[in-house]
Tab-separated table of C-alpha atoms in Angstrom:
chain	number	residue	atom	x	y	z
A	166	MET	CA	64.097	26.062	25.213
A	167	SER	CA	61.011	24.204	26.357
A	168	GLU	CA	60.819	23.859	30.139
A	169	SER	CA	61.611	20.563	31.783
A	170	ARG	CA	58.937	18.793	33.812
A	171	ALA	CA	58.484	15.567	35.730
A	172	HIS	CA	58.001	12.545	33.526
A	173	ARG	CA	58.021	8.807	34.116
A	174	SER	CA	60.594	7.017	31.988
A	175	LEU	CA	62.577	3.818	32.140
A	176	VAL	CA	65.314	2.298	29.993
A	177	VAL	CA	65.151	-1.508	29.883
A	178	ALA	CA	68.748	-2.565	29.216
A	179	GLY	CA	70.396	-5.957	28.996
A	180	THR	CA	73.814	-7.224	29.976
A	181	GLY	CA	74.022	-8.520	26.400
A	182	SER	CA	71.931	-9.786	23.506
A	183	GLY	CA	69.796	-12.704	24.655
A	184	ALA	CA	69.428	-11.483	28.249
A	185	GLY	CA	65.675	-11.220	27.683
A	186	LYS	CA	65.137	-7.462	27.526
A	187	THR	CA	62.531	-7.678	24.727
A	188	THR	CA	60.433	-10.164	26.710
A	189	VAL	CA	60.717	-8.011	29.835
A	190	THR	CA	59.949	-4.816	27.892
A	191	ILE	CA	56.802	-6.260	26.332
A	192	GLY	CA	55.665	-7.725	29.650
A	193	LEU	CA	56.099	-4.380	31.409
A	194	MET	CA	54.286	-2.535	28.625
A	195	ALA	CA	51.373	-4.981	28.768
A	196	ALA	CA	51.164	-4.788	32.573
A	197	LEU	CA	51.241	-0.974	32.519
A	198	ARG	CA	48.537	-0.858	29.846
A	199	ARG	CA	46.438	-3.141	32.013
A	200	ARG	CA	46.672	-0.473	34.733
A	201	GLY	CA	45.113	1.986	32.301
A	202	MET	CA	48.322	3.854	31.580
A	203	THR	CA	49.277	5.392	28.229
A	204	VAL	CA	52.638	3.823	27.381
A	205	GLN	CA	55.033	5.232	24.783
A	206	GLY	CA	57.569	2.766	23.442
A	207	PHE	CA	61.039	3.526	22.116
A	208	LYS	CA	63.862	1.370	20.784
A	209	CYS	CA	67.540	2.225	20.961
A	210	GLY	CA	69.276	1.655	17.653
A	211	PRO	CA	67.951	1.189	14.129
A	212	ASP	CA	65.851	-1.972	14.657
A	213	TYR	CA	62.431	-2.118	12.939
A	214	ILE	CA	61.066	-5.345	14.427
A	215	ASP	CA	61.060	-4.693	18.183
A	216	PRO	CA	59.091	-1.447	17.641
A	217	THR	CA	56.442	-3.535	15.899
A	218	TYR	CA	56.002	-5.509	19.131
A	219	HIS	CA	55.831	-2.251	21.079
A	220	LYS	CA	53.098	-0.901	18.822
A	221	ALA	CA	51.098	-4.133	19.083
A	222	VAL	CA	51.194	-3.923	22.897
A	223	THR	CA	50.821	-0.164	23.454
A	224	GLY	CA	48.629	0.818	20.509
A	225	ARG	CA	51.055	3.658	19.691
A	226	PRO	CA	53.870	3.861	17.120
A	227	SER	CA	57.227	3.141	18.729
A	228	ARG	CA	60.188	5.382	17.880
A	229	ASN	CA	63.859	4.653	17.294
A	230	LEU	CA	66.402	6.620	19.320
A	231	ASP	CA	69.902	6.373	17.877
A	232	SER	CA	72.618	8.727	19.070
A	233	TRP	CA	74.917	7.870	16.160
A	234	MET	CA	72.459	8.263	13.288
A	235	LEU	CA	70.941	11.387	14.826
A	236	THR	CA	72.233	14.418	16.711
A	237	ALA	CA	71.644	14.721	20.449
A	238	ASP	CA	69.085	17.506	19.907
A	239	THR	CA	67.233	15.421	17.316
A	240	VAL	CA	67.048	12.450	19.699
A	241	LYS	CA	65.640	14.739	22.396
A	242	GLU	CA	63.119	16.260	19.984
A	243	ILE	CA	61.861	12.855	18.801
A	244	TYR	CA	61.598	11.662	22.401
A	245	ASP	CA	59.822	14.786	23.625
A	246	ARG	CA	57.414	14.914	20.698
A	247	ALA	CA	56.332	11.276	21.048
A	248	SER	CA	56.150	11.021	24.844
A	249	ARG	CA	54.560	14.344	25.695
A	250	ASP	CA	51.030	12.902	26.115
A	251	ALA	CA	52.111	9.551	27.607
A	252	ASP	CA	52.000	8.481	31.245
A	253	ILE	CA	55.295	6.611	30.959
A	254	SER	CA	57.997	6.024	28.361
A	255	ILE	CA	59.604	2.593	28.134
A	256	ILE	CA	62.841	2.600	26.145
A	257	GLU	CA	64.137	-0.821	25.098
A	258	GLY	CA	67.903	-1.025	24.756
A	259	VAL	CA	69.985	-2.586	22.008
A	260	MET	CA	72.500	-5.418	22.516
A	261	GLY	CA	74.301	-4.943	25.863
A	262	PHE	CA	73.942	-1.674	27.775
A	263	TYR	CA	77.342	-0.350	26.669
A	264	ASP	CA	77.416	-1.805	23.128
A	265	GLY	CA	77.270	0.705	20.280
A	266	LYS	CA	79.251	2.070	17.385
A	267	ASP	CA	82.602	2.226	19.176
A	268	PRO	CA	84.077	-0.378	21.597
A	269	LEU	CA	86.098	2.384	23.286
A	270	SER	CA	83.201	4.736	24.099
A	271	ASN	CA	79.449	4.902	24.754
A	272	THR	CA	78.750	6.252	21.245
A	273	GLY	CA	75.527	4.850	19.833
A	274	SER	CA	74.830	2.719	22.895
A	275	THR	CA	71.855	2.345	25.197
A	276	ALA	CA	74.022	3.913	27.898
A	277	GLU	CA	74.446	7.064	25.824
A	278	ILE	CA	70.679	7.347	25.274
A	279	SER	CA	70.038	6.932	29.023
A	280	LEU	CA	72.540	9.721	29.786
A	281	LEU	CA	71.221	11.967	27.049
A	282	LEU	CA	67.640	11.706	28.301
A	283	ASP	CA	68.568	11.365	31.982
A	284	CYS	CA	66.500	8.185	32.344
A	285	PRO	CA	66.761	5.578	35.105
A	286	VAL	CA	67.817	2.135	33.933
A	287	LEU	CA	66.359	-1.281	34.703
A	288	LEU	CA	69.194	-3.755	34.051
A	289	VAL	CA	68.011	-7.181	32.886
A	290	VAL	CA	70.472	-9.878	33.998
A	291	ASN	CA	70.365	-13.460	32.763
A	292	CYS	CA	70.819	-15.231	36.098
A	293	GLN	CA	70.790	-18.753	34.728
A	294	SER	CA	73.435	-20.953	36.398
A	295	MET	CA	74.717	-18.285	38.798
A	296	ALA	CA	74.050	-16.895	42.251
A	297	ARG	CA	76.417	-14.397	43.942
A	298	SER	CA	78.217	-13.938	40.629
A	299	ALA	CA	75.201	-11.947	39.439
A	300	ALA	CA	76.252	-9.221	41.875
A	301	ALA	CA	79.697	-9.054	40.269
A	302	ILE	CA	78.098	-8.524	36.875
A	303	VAL	CA	75.875	-5.719	38.132
A	304	LYS	CA	78.801	-4.131	40.007
A	305	GLY	CA	80.816	-4.105	36.792
A	306	PHE	CA	78.025	-2.360	34.909
A	307	GLN	CA	77.777	0.235	37.675
A	308	CYS	CA	81.517	0.929	37.668
A	309	LEU	CA	82.112	1.206	33.916
A	310	GLU	CA	80.052	4.418	33.654
A	311	PRO	CA	79.296	5.927	37.080
A	312	ARG	CA	77.102	8.625	35.506
A	313	ALA	CA	74.595	6.043	34.280
A	314	ARG	CA	71.610	5.709	36.636
A	315	ILE	CA	71.208	1.963	36.976
A	316	ALA	CA	68.233	2.188	39.313
A	317	ALA	CA	67.165	-1.442	39.634
A	318	VAL	CA	67.794	-4.979	38.427
A	319	PHE	CA	65.465	-7.524	36.856
A	320	ALA	CA	66.570	-11.113	37.500
A	321	ASN	CA	65.706	-13.056	34.364
A	322	LYS	CA	65.698	-16.809	33.745
A	323	VAL	CA	65.951	-17.830	37.399
A	324	GLY	CA	65.341	-21.482	38.185
A	325	SER	CA	63.032	-21.077	41.202
A	326	ASP	CA	61.745	-18.690	43.839
A	327	GLY	CA	64.644	-19.750	46.050
A	328	HIS	CA	67.165	-19.025	43.311
A	329	TYR	CA	65.655	-15.554	42.931
A	330	ARG	CA	65.989	-14.820	46.662
A	331	ILE	CA	69.700	-15.751	46.609
A	332	VAL	CA	70.395	-13.533	43.579
A	333	LYS	CA	68.342	-10.669	45.017
A	334	GLU	CA	70.136	-10.742	48.389
A	335	ALA	CA	73.580	-10.792	46.775
A	336	ILE	CA	72.898	-7.929	44.371
A	337	GLU	CA	71.159	-5.710	46.917
A	338	GLN	CA	73.939	-6.193	49.476
A	339	GLU	CA	76.857	-5.626	47.091
A	340	CYS	CA	75.393	-3.088	44.660
A	341	GLY	CA	73.010	-1.025	46.800
A	342	ILE	CA	70.118	-1.073	44.316
A	343	PRO	CA	66.849	-3.047	44.439
A	344	VAL	CA	66.087	-6.176	42.469
A	345	ILE	CA	62.443	-5.481	41.684
A	346	GLY	CA	61.337	-8.687	40.015
A	347	TYR	CA	62.098	-11.816	38.091
A	348	MET	CA	60.939	-14.282	35.490
A	349	LYS	CA	61.640	-18.007	35.537
A	350	ARG	CA	63.147	-20.035	32.741
A	351	GLU	CA	60.024	-20.874	30.788
A	352	ASP	CA	60.346	-21.318	27.048
A	353	ALA	CA	56.650	-20.554	26.623
A	354	LEU	CA	57.298	-17.038	27.940
A	355	SER	CA	60.037	-16.211	25.450
A	356	VAL	CA	59.277	-13.909	22.578
A	357	PRO	CA	59.854	-15.985	19.426
A	358	GLU	CA	63.129	-15.341	17.642
A	359	ARG	CA	62.754	-12.376	15.345
A	360	HIS	CA	63.026	-14.427	12.192
A	361	LEU	CA	61.738	-13.628	8.745
A	362	GLY	CA	57.966	-13.636	8.594
A	363	LEU	CA	57.378	-13.016	12.299
A	364	VAL	CA	56.253	-9.394	12.017
A	365	PRO	CA	53.194	-10.222	9.882
A	366	SER	CA	52.050	-12.613	12.628
A	367	ILE	CA	52.345	-9.765	15.142
A	368	GLU	CA	50.250	-7.531	12.915
A	369	ARG	CA	47.545	-10.175	12.659
A	370	GLY	CA	47.309	-10.304	16.450
A	371	GLU	CA	48.531	-13.890	16.702
A	372	LEU	CA	50.772	-13.060	19.680
A	373	GLY	CA	48.047	-11.381	21.723
A	374	GLY	CA	47.826	-14.389	24.040
A	375	LEU	CA	51.560	-14.237	24.696
A	376	PHE	CA	51.319	-10.550	25.603
A	377	GLU	CA	48.547	-11.294	28.116
A	378	THR	CA	50.537	-14.139	29.648
A	379	LEU	CA	53.612	-11.924	29.980
A	380	ALA	CA	51.506	-9.251	31.703
A	381	ASP	CA	50.211	-11.901	34.126
A	382	ARG	CA	53.751	-13.013	35.016
A	383	ILE	CA	54.990	-9.447	35.450
A	384	ASP	CA	52.070	-8.634	37.754
A	385	GLU	CA	52.875	-11.730	39.830
A	386	THR	CA	56.648	-11.309	40.165
A	387	VAL	CA	57.453	-7.606	39.843
A	388	ASP	CA	56.997	-4.828	42.404
A	389	MET	CA	55.226	-2.524	39.943
A	390	ASP	CA	54.636	0.233	42.516
A	391	ARG	CA	58.385	0.362	43.216
A	392	LEU	CA	59.133	0.355	39.505
A	393	LEU	CA	56.819	3.329	38.970
A	394	GLU	CA	58.499	5.161	41.854
A	395	LEU	CA	61.906	4.641	40.244
A	396	ALA	CA	60.591	5.735	36.850
A	397	GLN	CA	59.114	8.897	38.401
A	398	ALA	CA	62.539	9.977	39.610
A	399	SER	CA	63.485	11.574	36.307
A	400	GLU	CA	62.803	14.960	34.807
A	401	ARG	CA	61.972	15.339	31.169
A	402	PRO	CA	65.090	16.925	29.656
A	403	ALA	CA	64.772	20.462	28.384
A	404	VAL	CA	64.832	20.358	24.600
A	405	PRO	CA	65.462	23.126	22.110
A	406	GLU	CA	62.576	24.580	20.161
A	407	PRO	CA	61.665	22.123	17.380
A	408	ARG	CA	64.128	22.136	14.522
A	409	LEU	CA	63.479	18.836	12.787
A	410	PHE	CA	59.714	19.393	12.874
A	411	ALA	CA	59.811	23.172	12.615
A	412	GLU	CA	57.458	24.777	10.101
A	413	PRO	CA	59.123	24.352	6.669
A	414	SER	CA	59.851	27.382	4.491
A	415	ARG	CA	57.576	25.922	1.824
A	416	ARG	CA	55.232	23.010	1.269
A	417	TYR	CA	54.955	20.852	-1.816
A	418	ARG	CA	51.690	19.731	-3.383
A	419	VAL	CA	52.536	16.091	-3.946
A	420	ARG	CA	50.710	12.776	-3.680
A	421	MET	CA	53.236	10.150	-2.597
A	422	ALA	CA	52.431	6.442	-2.979
A	423	VAL	CA	53.779	4.324	-0.099
A	424	ALA	CA	53.825	0.513	-0.291
A	425	ARG	CA	52.682	-0.822	3.070
A	426	ASP	CA	51.676	-4.370	3.889
A	427	ALA	CA	53.190	-7.532	5.364
A	428	ALA	CA	55.866	-7.562	2.638
A	429	PHE	CA	56.823	-3.867	2.880
A	430	HIS	CA	56.521	-2.136	6.233
A	431	PHE	CA	59.945	-1.040	7.479
A	432	TYR	CA	59.650	2.743	7.716
A	433	TYR	CA	60.920	5.082	10.398
A	434	PRO	CA	57.790	6.975	11.525
A	435	GLU	CA	59.731	10.245	11.279
A	436	ASN	CA	60.466	9.613	7.582
A	437	LEU	CA	56.759	9.479	6.809
A	438	GLU	CA	55.901	12.358	9.152
A	439	LEU	CA	58.554	14.606	7.616
A	440	LEU	CA	57.142	13.934	4.150
A	441	GLU	CA	53.724	14.978	5.458
A	442	LEU	CA	55.144	18.041	7.227
A	443	TYR	CA	56.556	19.219	3.910
A	444	GLY	CA	53.158	18.874	2.261
A	445	ALA	CA	53.045	15.335	0.880
A	446	GLU	CA	49.768	13.442	0.934
A	447	LEU	CA	50.739	9.825	1.598
A	448	VAL	CA	48.652	7.288	-0.288
A	449	TYR	CA	49.184	3.771	1.045
A	450	PHE	CA	48.732	0.696	-1.119
A	451	SER	CA	49.383	-3.036	-0.800
A	452	PRO	CA	51.241	-4.776	-3.641
A	453	LEU	CA	50.695	-8.051	-1.784
A	454	ALA	CA	46.913	-7.597	-1.889
A	455	GLY	CA	47.022	-6.908	-5.644
A	456	GLU	CA	46.594	-3.133	-5.366
A	457	PRO	CA	48.287	-1.410	-8.318
A	458	LEU	CA	50.142	1.863	-7.972
A	459	PRO	CA	47.559	4.517	-6.996
A	460	LYS	CA	46.546	6.923	-9.742
A	461	ASP	CA	47.689	10.537	-9.888
A	462	VAL	CA	50.767	10.157	-7.687
A	463	GLN	CA	53.983	12.069	-8.227
A	464	GLY	CA	56.289	9.934	-6.066
A	465	LEU	CA	56.782	6.397	-4.780
A	466	TYR	CA	58.345	5.028	-1.576
A	467	ILE	CA	58.900	1.265	-1.239
A	468	GLY	CA	60.440	0.453	2.131
A	469	GLY	CA	61.978	-2.696	3.466
A	470	GLY	CA	60.242	-5.746	4.841
A	471	PHE	CA	59.976	-9.388	3.903
A	472	PRO	CA	59.296	-9.619	0.148
A	473	GLU	CA	61.166	-12.939	0.102
A	474	GLU	CA	58.535	-14.438	2.408
A	475	PHE	CA	55.830	-13.539	-0.118
A	476	ALA	CA	57.849	-13.786	-3.340
A	477	GLU	CA	55.454	-16.198	-5.058
A	478	ARG	CA	52.407	-14.037	-4.288
A	479	LEU	CA	54.166	-10.803	-5.286
A	480	SER	CA	55.347	-12.395	-8.533
A	481	ALA	CA	51.789	-13.415	-9.416
A	482	GLN	CA	50.477	-9.828	-9.086
A	483	THR	CA	51.347	-8.841	-12.645
A	484	GLN	CA	48.910	-5.905	-12.714
A	485	VAL	CA	50.772	-4.427	-9.736
A	486	THR	CA	54.247	-5.010	-11.150
A	487	ASP	CA	53.226	-3.596	-14.549
A	488	SER	CA	51.790	-0.436	-12.969
A	489	ILE	CA	54.950	0.246	-10.951
A	490	ARG	CA	57.332	-0.655	-13.776
A	491	ILE	CA	55.648	1.689	-16.252
A	492	ALA	CA	55.603	4.574	-13.760
A	493	VAL	CA	59.265	4.146	-12.801
A	494	GLU	CA	60.310	3.964	-16.440
A	495	ARG	CA	58.425	7.221	-17.041
A	496	GLY	CA	60.551	8.899	-14.370
A	497	LEU	CA	58.384	8.732	-11.240
A	498	PRO	CA	60.713	9.912	-8.421
A	499	THR	CA	61.143	6.739	-6.386
A	500	LEU	CA	63.057	5.522	-3.340
A	501	ALA	CA	63.313	1.745	-2.864
A	502	GLU	CA	65.083	0.544	0.280
A	503	CYS	CA	66.245	-3.008	0.998
A	504	GLY	CA	63.061	-5.077	0.456
A	505	GLY	CA	61.913	-2.398	-2.003
A	506	PHE	CA	65.230	-2.692	-3.842
A	507	MET	CA	64.808	-6.485	-3.969
A	508	TYR	CA	61.341	-5.992	-5.466
A	509	LEU	CA	62.783	-3.879	-8.294
A	510	THR	CA	65.276	-6.556	-9.392
A	511	GLY	CA	64.718	-9.286	-11.969
A	512	ALA	CA	63.937	-12.007	-9.437
A	513	ILE	CA	64.148	-13.176	-5.829
A	514	GLY	CA	65.749	-16.581	-5.359
A	515	ASP	CA	65.063	-18.564	-2.191
A	516	THR	CA	67.321	-20.931	-0.266
A	517	GLN	CA	65.725	-23.950	-1.989
A	518	GLY	CA	66.846	-22.796	-5.433
A	519	ARG	CA	63.449	-21.493	-6.567
A	520	SER	CA	63.307	-18.155	-8.356
A	521	TYR	CA	60.366	-15.745	-8.568
A	522	PRO	CA	60.289	-12.926	-11.162
A	523	MET	CA	59.945	-9.408	-9.773
A	524	LEU	CA	59.746	-6.026	-11.548
A	525	GLY	CA	62.853	-6.482	-13.685
A	526	LEU	CA	63.886	-2.827	-13.508
A	527	VAL	CA	67.251	-3.487	-11.850
A	528	PRO	CA	69.177	-6.045	-13.945
A	529	GLY	CA	70.100	-9.152	-11.972
A	530	GLN	CA	68.524	-10.989	-9.072
A	531	VAL	CA	68.799	-11.244	-5.309
A	532	THR	CA	69.372	-14.624	-3.702
A	533	MET	CA	68.520	-15.438	-0.099
A	534	GLN	CA	71.146	-16.924	2.208
A	535	THR	CA	70.730	-18.754	5.497
A	536	LYS	CA	73.376	-16.527	7.091
A	537	LEU	CA	73.345	-12.770	7.551
A	538	ALA	CA	74.800	-10.933	4.557
A	539	ALA	CA	75.106	-7.461	6.104
A	540	LEU	CA	74.364	-5.789	9.426
A	541	GLY	CA	75.410	-2.426	10.788
A	542	LEU	CA	75.146	1.340	10.903
A	543	ARG	CA	76.029	3.137	7.682
A	544	GLU	CA	77.096	6.626	6.689
A	545	VAL	CA	76.242	7.195	3.042
A	546	THR	CA	77.643	9.798	0.660
A	547	GLY	CA	75.602	10.605	-2.413
A	548	ALA	CA	76.901	9.880	-5.903
A	549	GLU	CA	76.623	12.001	-9.038
A	550	GLY	CA	73.055	11.917	-10.338
A	551	ASN	CA	71.413	11.016	-7.021
A	552	PHE	CA	68.458	13.411	-6.755
A	553	LEU	CA	67.885	12.559	-3.072
A	554	LEU	CA	71.475	12.862	-1.930
A	555	PRO	CA	73.627	14.844	-4.373
A	556	ALA	CA	77.343	14.117	-4.713
A	557	GLY	CA	79.142	14.950	-1.467
A	558	GLU	CA	75.971	15.111	0.679
A	559	THR	CA	75.864	12.619	3.549
A	560	ALA	CA	73.139	10.874	5.523
A	561	ARG	CA	73.040	8.048	8.017
A	562	GLY	CA	71.110	4.808	8.267
A	563	HIS	CA	71.623	1.083	8.584
A	564	GLU	CA	71.812	-2.153	6.630
A	565	PHE	CA	70.350	-5.532	7.608
A	566	HIS	CA	69.659	-8.326	5.133
A	567	TYR	CA	70.124	-11.987	4.351
A	568	SER	CA	70.109	-11.625	0.577
A	569	VAL	CA	72.898	-10.950	-1.914
A	570	TYR	CA	72.409	-8.975	-5.129
A	571	GLU	CA	73.899	-10.591	-8.241
A	572	PRO	CA	74.022	-7.937	-11.001
A	573	GLN	CA	73.677	-8.819	-14.676
A	574	SER	CA	74.978	-5.447	-15.833
A	575	GLU	CA	76.347	-2.334	-14.199
A	576	LEU	CA	74.200	0.643	-13.244
A	577	PRO	CA	75.476	3.893	-11.726
A	578	HIS	CA	75.766	3.430	-7.964
A	579	ALA	CA	73.551	5.532	-5.684
A	580	TYR	CA	76.026	6.247	-2.913
A	581	GLU	CA	79.155	5.157	-1.104
A	582	THR	CA	78.556	3.604	2.286
A	583	LYS	CA	80.914	3.456	5.255
A	584	GLY	CA	80.627	0.939	8.056
A	585	LEU	CA	82.913	-0.971	10.403
A	586	ARG	CA	84.407	-2.863	7.463
A	587	GLY	CA	85.258	0.219	5.454
A	588	ALA	CA	83.699	1.873	2.415
A	589	LYS	CA	81.893	0.334	-0.546
A	590	LYS	CA	79.687	1.421	-3.416
A	591	ASP	CA	76.025	0.586	-2.863
A	592	GLY	CA	72.664	0.855	-4.563
A	593	CYS	CA	71.902	1.996	-8.054
A	594	LEU	CA	70.359	4.865	-10.004
A	595	LEU	CA	67.951	4.389	-12.881
A	596	HIS	CA	65.396	6.752	-14.415
A	597	GLN	CA	64.498	8.885	-11.340
A	598	THR	CA	64.881	6.051	-8.873
A	599	VAL	CA	67.299	5.559	-5.988
A	600	ALA	CA	67.445	1.910	-4.938
A	601	GLY	CA	69.717	0.053	-2.537
A	602	TYR	CA	70.055	-1.974	0.628
A	603	THR	CA	70.619	0.959	3.020
A	604	HIS	CA	67.677	2.202	5.105
A	605	LEU	CA	68.064	5.973	5.397
A	606	HIS	CA	66.871	7.986	8.379
A	607	PHE	CA	65.693	11.287	6.895
A	608	ALA	CA	66.272	13.063	10.222
A	609	SER	CA	70.018	12.648	9.628
A	610	ASN	CA	69.664	14.892	6.548
A	611	PRO	CA	66.184	16.475	6.232
A	612	GLY	CA	67.232	17.980	2.885
A	613	ILE	CA	66.365	14.573	1.430
A	614	VAL	CA	62.685	15.357	1.960
A	615	ALA	CA	62.646	18.755	0.247
A	616	ARG	CA	64.761	17.509	-2.686
A	617	TRP	CA	62.541	14.490	-3.216
A	618	LEU	CA	59.287	16.459	-3.094
A	619	GLU	CA	60.709	19.129	-5.390
A	620	CYS	CA	61.428	16.413	-7.974
A	621	CYS	CA	57.943	14.980	-7.431
A	622	GLU	CA	56.359	18.364	-7.984
A	623	ALA	CA	58.337	18.909	-11.183
A	624	TYR	CA	57.379	15.415	-12.394
A	625	GLY	CA	53.688	16.229	-11.908
A	626	GLN	CA	53.773	19.402	-13.992
């Protein structure tokens, strides 16, 4: 076991979705960076978009911590590995503090992550249209799980300085914990809704002004010295010797092409790092920029993203689509997840009835909807013929998309998925390609990596 040592950490949790925890998280990160601190961001749950904000603010890749997808030891290893050289870790929660996989337990919730890592919690409360009642809300959160260390409260969306004082006095008297700061109801200070197409604007730096403004507000209204004292009150949990990132028994000599641009960028950092640990040389390319599949590669990874936002441009890049289509048809071992799966179909149809041809490898097309088509954690069981996840093998991940796939003919399914609404067949197998809507976290079954690279190596011989 590695020894435990003092470490600043803080979980930013909300009373529910919409409480403002993302805005508060980003503001705190920006204010801490301004103090010259190295800030490591984390996100509870499987979300890809909030970590993109974290990276833009901190300059470091943000990591997902999910106690349902991953084992407790794996969560600790990912946390320890990423935060070891940071001055402070800021962990943004998901939904409400106690919301997770199971309404009857803490499984998969922000609360479970805070207990697992023994981190103090800053509870963000939407105080709009309430005064003393805010204390009742905080008291309820304290009582539901007494082991959770709710160390302080952030009063969000207050109407005035006077409103803040009333809320602060009530909470501190009834709950015995400090209210360390607030933000007023100002639409200009809200992080834009995480709609399709927003992430590319983050990557272009278009929200830099917002980050600076949030840092200004946090510096004005938050007792940062007190916050750092509360964050210092934790010890880094002792973690087992690395298992996920232990030295592999063998390495594979493989060049793996990875599509990465504004259309395709949803990858868990650990997925890419595990491929590299096992010997893969990752070669990034941008289909959106007209870059064809790199030469002399033995594998291809096309992650999720927003191909529907760029469907017309992607459709026009015929040199790119031809290069990928030919390679896949020749048996290039390929994984295409969500947006990557959409790219492999015959076409992407938008909500205005327009249709844009894609690679045409998967028969049928995907059509965008204005409402969410699927959202949730998934356990997947491999189907016969799946080279990544053989029949009976399981892995975990999540599904999140607004599109619906309309098949023209049947292909063998890639796996069976289980979620809150039961089991269903998902994805498809063709040539040496696994394609489907589910985003897999390789840390839930690292055998995926070795099996994939073994196929890649055989393909290259």
